[in-house]
Amino acid sequence: MPHSSRRARKPYHPKRIISESEDGWSRVERTTPSRYGSTPLVDSSLPPVDRSLTVQKLLDEHTRCKQQWANSEARQWLQQLLARQVAEGGWSLDKAVCVALGSPSLSWANRLRSVWQLVMFMDMVEMVRPKLNHANELKLYAQEPRFTSLDREFLQSLAVTVLDPPQAEELVDESTFIFIPCIEWMLELPFMLVAVKSPLYVSSSMHWIADEAERSRTRLTIDFNSNKLVLKQCDDAIAAAKAVVNTHHENNMPETDFADGHSLSLTIYTLKHQDED
């Protein structure tokens, strides 16, 4: 009976990796075994644009989602929250910036999530608009590297100005309503640094971001050749997340499930008044 001193190889199971390219587009990759570990191979890129869509169809979807959102308990909760936590004299805002909205026109499973998030962003603007502490118009902006030409036409029809990266990072200041439904913490860091003094900031969770940055820092400190810049970004993210929590009321929006299978669950951060701790 033949035998060998070689050990049986363990079965290899390829892993899917989603990474960001330099131009901001996502890449779906698989790993393949090599002598020095797993080597990523590009498997596919972003899905194509849904060619059946038009600006009018996107507007119709926006209207449908807006009507459903208007009757939700989450919207009633949000409306009461903003009315209760507005600063004396009104909101000190002159622009609203939405980052990482996603593309409403790409043919992927979560395409409608982008429409839902846009509805919430624009509705929050309408909630605070009557209580601004100035007469200037509150301008709306959106930045997303995946925006297609159809997305841009759709947003422009809703009076939302489209920004190209890194214009949003350069635009935000202490008078900006910042809305970031979902993004990697490293990409959110520039906005977190500004959000410390922003009257209204919507994000996932500062606690989650701090935990993620802490885990990244722990992994990096094990490697003596770690990138010092990334280590500093970890420290900055942890400090900024804690600062936002200390300077803002933290309000977890009740999770709402909608008819088309999408849910919204975000954290609303409103700046504390000067007479508050």
Coordinates of C-alpha atoms in Angstrom, one line a residue:
M1 CA 0.0 0.0 0.0
P2 CA 1.7 3.2 -1.1
H3 CA 2.1 5.9 1.4
S4 CA 3.8 9.3 1.7
S5 CA 5.3 11.5 4.4
R6 CA 3.4 14.4 2.9
R7 CA 0.6 15.8 5.0
A8 CA -2.8 16.0 3.4
R9 CA -3.6 19.5 2.3
K10 CA -6.5 21.2 4.0
P11 CA -9.3 22.1 1.6
Y12 CA -9.1 25.8 0.5
H13 CA -12.2 27.9 0.6
P14 CA -12.0 31.2 -1.3
K15 CA -13.0 34.3 0.5
R16 CA -14.9 37.3 -0.9
I17 CA -13.2 40.6 -0.3
I18 CA -14.9 44.0 -0.9
S19 CA -12.3 46.7 -1.4
E20 CA -12.3 50.3 -2.5
S21 CA -10.2 51.3 -5.5
E22 CA -8.5 54.7 -5.7
D23 CA -11.4 56.2 -7.6
G24 CA -13.9 55.2 -4.9
W25 CA -15.5 52.3 -6.7
S26 CA -16.0 49.0 -4.9
R27 CA -14.3 45.8 -6.2
V28 CA -15.5 42.3 -5.3
E29 CA -12.5 40.0 -5.1
R30 CA -11.8 36.3 -4.3
T31 CA -8.6 35.0 -2.7
T32 CA -6.6 32.2 -4.2
P33 CA -3.9 30.3 -2.3
S34 CA -0.3 31.1 -3.0
R35 CA 3.0 30.3 -1.4
Y36 CA 2.9 33.4 0.7
G37 CA -0.8 33.4 1.6
S38 CA -4.0 34.3 -0.1
T39 CA -3.8 36.4 -3.2
P40 CA -6.8 38.5 -4.2
L41 CA -8.1 38.1 -7.7
V42 CA -10.6 40.7 -9.1
D43 CA -13.9 38.8 -9.7
S44 CA -16.3 41.6 -10.6
S45 CA -16.9 45.3 -10.3
L46 CA -20.0 47.3 -9.5
P47 CA -23.2 46.1 -11.2
P48 CA -24.4 47.9 -14.3
V49 CA -26.9 50.7 -14.3
D50 CA -30.5 49.5 -14.5
R51 CA -31.3 50.6 -18.0
S52 CA -35.1 50.4 -17.4
L53 CA -34.8 53.4 -15.1
T54 CA -35.4 57.0 -16.0
V55 CA -35.4 60.2 -14.0
Q56 CA -39.2 60.1 -13.9
K57 CA -39.2 56.5 -12.6
L58 CA -36.7 57.5 -9.9
L59 CA -38.9 60.4 -9.0
D60 CA -41.9 58.1 -8.8
E61 CA -40.0 55.8 -6.4
H62 CA -38.9 58.8 -4.4
T63 CA -42.6 59.9 -4.0
R64 CA -43.7 56.4 -3.1
C65 CA -41.0 56.0 -0.4
K66 CA -41.7 59.6 0.8
Q67 CA -45.4 58.7 1.3
Q68 CA -44.6 55.6 3.2
W69 CA -42.0 57.3 5.3
A70 CA -44.5 60.1 6.2
N71 CA -46.8 57.6 7.9
S72 CA -44.0 55.8 9.9
E73 CA -43.6 55.9 13.6
A74 CA -39.9 56.6 13.1
R75 CA -40.7 59.9 11.3
Q76 CA -43.0 61.0 14.1
W77 CA -40.3 60.2 16.7
L78 CA -37.7 62.1 14.6
Q79 CA -40.0 65.1 14.2
Q80 CA -40.7 65.3 18.0
L81 CA -37.0 64.9 18.7
L82 CA -35.8 67.8 16.5
A83 CA -38.6 70.0 17.8
R84 CA -37.6 69.2 21.4
Q85 CA -33.8 69.6 21.0
V86 CA -33.6 72.7 18.8
A87 CA -31.3 75.3 20.4
E88 CA -32.8 78.5 21.7
G89 CA -33.0 80.9 18.8
G90 CA -33.2 78.2 16.2
W91 CA -30.9 75.9 14.3
S92 CA -27.5 77.4 13.2
L93 CA -27.4 75.7 9.8
D94 CA -26.8 77.0 6.3
K95 CA -26.2 73.8 4.4
A96 CA -27.0 70.1 4.5
V97 CA -24.5 67.5 3.2
C98 CA -25.3 63.8 2.6
V99 CA -22.3 61.6 2.2
A100 CA -22.2 57.9 1.1
L101 CA -25.8 57.8 -0.1
G102 CA -25.2 55.0 -2.6
S103 CA -26.5 55.0 -6.1
P104 CA -30.2 55.0 -6.7
S105 CA -29.8 53.7 -10.3
L106 CA -27.4 50.7 -10.1
S107 CA -29.0 47.3 -10.4
W108 CA -28.1 45.9 -7.1
A109 CA -30.3 44.5 -4.3
N110 CA -29.9 47.6 -2.0
R111 CA -30.6 50.2 -4.7
L112 CA -33.8 51.3 -3.1
R113 CA -32.0 51.8 0.2
S114 CA -30.4 54.8 -1.3
V115 CA -33.8 56.3 -2.2
W116 CA -35.0 55.7 1.4
Q117 CA -32.0 57.4 2.9
L118 CA -32.4 60.3 0.5
V119 CA -36.0 60.7 1.6
M120 CA -35.0 60.8 5.2
F121 CA -32.2 63.3 4.6
M122 CA -34.5 65.6 2.7
D123 CA -37.3 65.3 5.2
M124 CA -35.0 66.2 8.1
V125 CA -34.0 69.3 6.2
E126 CA -37.7 70.2 5.9
M127 CA -38.1 69.7 9.6
V128 CA -35.4 72.1 10.6
R129 CA -35.9 74.6 7.9
P130 CA -38.8 76.5 9.6
K131 CA -36.6 77.0 12.7
L132 CA -33.4 78.3 11.2
N133 CA -31.9 81.3 13.1
H134 CA -31.5 83.2 9.8
A135 CA -33.4 83.9 6.7
N136 CA -30.9 82.3 4.3
E137 CA -31.8 79.2 2.3
L138 CA -30.6 75.9 3.5
K139 CA -28.8 74.4 0.6
L140 CA -28.6 70.6 0.0
Y141 CA -25.6 68.6 -1.3
A142 CA -24.8 65.0 -1.9
Q143 CA -21.4 63.2 -2.5
E144 CA -21.1 59.6 -3.6
P145 CA -18.3 58.3 -5.9
R146 CA -20.8 55.7 -7.3
F147 CA -23.2 58.3 -8.6
T148 CA -24.1 57.7 -12.3
S149 CA -25.2 60.4 -14.8
L150 CA -28.8 59.3 -14.2
D151 CA -28.3 59.8 -10.4
R152 CA -27.0 63.2 -11.0
E153 CA -30.0 64.2 -13.1
F154 CA -32.3 62.7 -10.5
L155 CA -30.7 64.6 -7.6
Q156 CA -30.5 67.9 -9.6
S157 CA -34.3 67.6 -10.2
L158 CA -34.8 67.5 -6.5
A159 CA -32.6 70.6 -6.0
V160 CA -29.7 68.6 -4.5
T161 CA -26.2 69.7 -5.7
V162 CA -23.9 66.8 -6.5
L163 CA -20.3 67.0 -5.2
D164 CA -17.3 65.2 -6.4
P165 CA -14.8 63.9 -3.7
P166 CA -13.3 65.5 -1.8
Q167 CA -15.6 68.6 -2.2
A168 CA -17.8 67.5 0.7
E169 CA -14.9 67.3 3.1
E170 CA -13.8 70.8 2.1
L171 CA -17.4 72.2 2.3
V172 CA -18.5 71.1 5.8
D173 CA -18.1 73.4 8.7
E174 CA -19.8 74.2 12.1
S175 CA -23.0 75.3 10.3
T176 CA -23.5 72.1 8.4
F177 CA -26.1 69.4 8.9
I178 CA -24.0 66.2 8.2
F179 CA -25.9 63.1 7.2
I180 CA -23.8 59.9 6.7
P181 CA -25.9 56.7 6.7
C182 CA -23.1 54.2 6.2
I183 CA -19.4 54.6 5.5
E184 CA -16.0 53.2 6.6
W185 CA -14.8 54.9 9.7
M186 CA -11.5 56.1 8.0
L187 CA -13.6 57.9 5.3
E188 CA -15.9 59.4 7.9
L189 CA -13.1 60.7 10.1
P190 CA -12.8 64.2 8.3
F191 CA -16.5 64.7 8.9
M192 CA -16.3 63.5 12.6
L193 CA -13.7 66.2 13.3
V194 CA -16.1 68.9 12.1
A195 CA -19.2 67.2 13.6
V196 CA -17.9 67.9 17.1
K197 CA -19.4 71.4 16.7
S198 CA -22.1 70.7 14.2
P199 CA -25.6 71.3 15.5
L200 CA -27.0 68.2 13.7
Y201 CA -25.1 65.0 12.8
V202 CA -26.6 61.7 11.6
S203 CA -24.3 58.6 11.5
S204 CA -24.2 55.0 12.4
S205 CA -22.8 55.0 16.0
M206 CA -19.8 56.7 17.5
H207 CA -19.4 53.8 19.9
W208 CA -19.2 51.4 17.0
I209 CA -16.7 53.6 15.2
A210 CA -14.5 53.9 18.3
D211 CA -14.6 50.2 18.8
E212 CA -13.6 49.6 15.1
A213 CA -10.8 52.1 15.3
E214 CA -9.6 50.5 18.6
R215 CA -9.5 47.1 17.0
S216 CA -7.6 48.4 14.0
R217 CA -5.1 50.1 16.3
T218 CA -4.6 46.9 18.3
R219 CA -3.9 44.9 15.2
L220 CA -1.5 47.5 13.9
T221 CA 0.5 47.8 17.1
I222 CA 1.4 44.1 16.9
D223 CA 3.2 44.8 13.6
F224 CA 6.4 46.8 14.1
N225 CA 6.2 48.0 10.5
S226 CA 2.8 49.5 10.9
N227 CA 1.9 52.7 9.1
K228 CA 2.3 55.5 11.6
L229 CA -0.3 57.6 9.6
V230 CA -2.9 54.9 10.0
L231 CA -2.1 54.6 13.7
K232 CA -2.7 58.3 14.0
Q233 CA -6.0 58.0 12.1
C234 CA -7.1 55.4 14.6
D235 CA -6.2 57.6 17.5
D236 CA -8.0 60.6 15.9
A237 CA -11.1 58.6 15.2
I238 CA -11.3 57.3 18.8
A239 CA -10.9 60.8 20.1
A240 CA -13.3 62.4 17.7
A241 CA -16.0 59.7 18.4
K242 CA -15.7 60.3 22.1
A243 CA -15.8 64.1 21.6
V244 CA -19.0 63.9 19.6
V245 CA -20.7 61.8 22.3
N246 CA -19.6 64.3 25.0
T247 CA -20.8 67.3 23.1
H248 CA -24.0 65.9 21.7
H249 CA -27.3 64.3 22.7
E250 CA -27.2 60.7 21.4
N251 CA -30.5 59.5 20.1
N252 CA -31.0 56.1 18.6
M253 CA -33.7 56.2 15.9
P254 CA -36.2 53.3 16.3
E255 CA -35.5 50.7 13.6
T256 CA -38.2 50.7 11.0
D257 CA -38.9 48.0 8.5
F258 CA -40.5 49.0 5.2
A259 CA -42.6 47.1 2.8
D260 CA -39.9 46.5 0.2
G261 CA -37.6 44.9 2.8
H262 CA -35.4 47.8 3.7
S263 CA -34.9 49.2 7.2
L264 CA -33.4 52.4 8.6
S265 CA -31.7 52.5 11.9
L266 CA -29.4 55.5 12.5
T267 CA -28.2 57.6 15.4
I268 CA -29.1 61.3 15.6
Y269 CA -26.6 63.6 17.3
T270 CA -27.9 67.0 18.4
L271 CA -25.5 69.6 19.9
K272 CA -26.0 70.2 23.5
H273 CA -27.0 73.7 24.6
Q274 CA -24.4 75.9 26.4
D275 CA -26.2 75.5 29.7
E276 CA -26.1 71.7 29.5
D277 CA -23.4 69.5 30.8

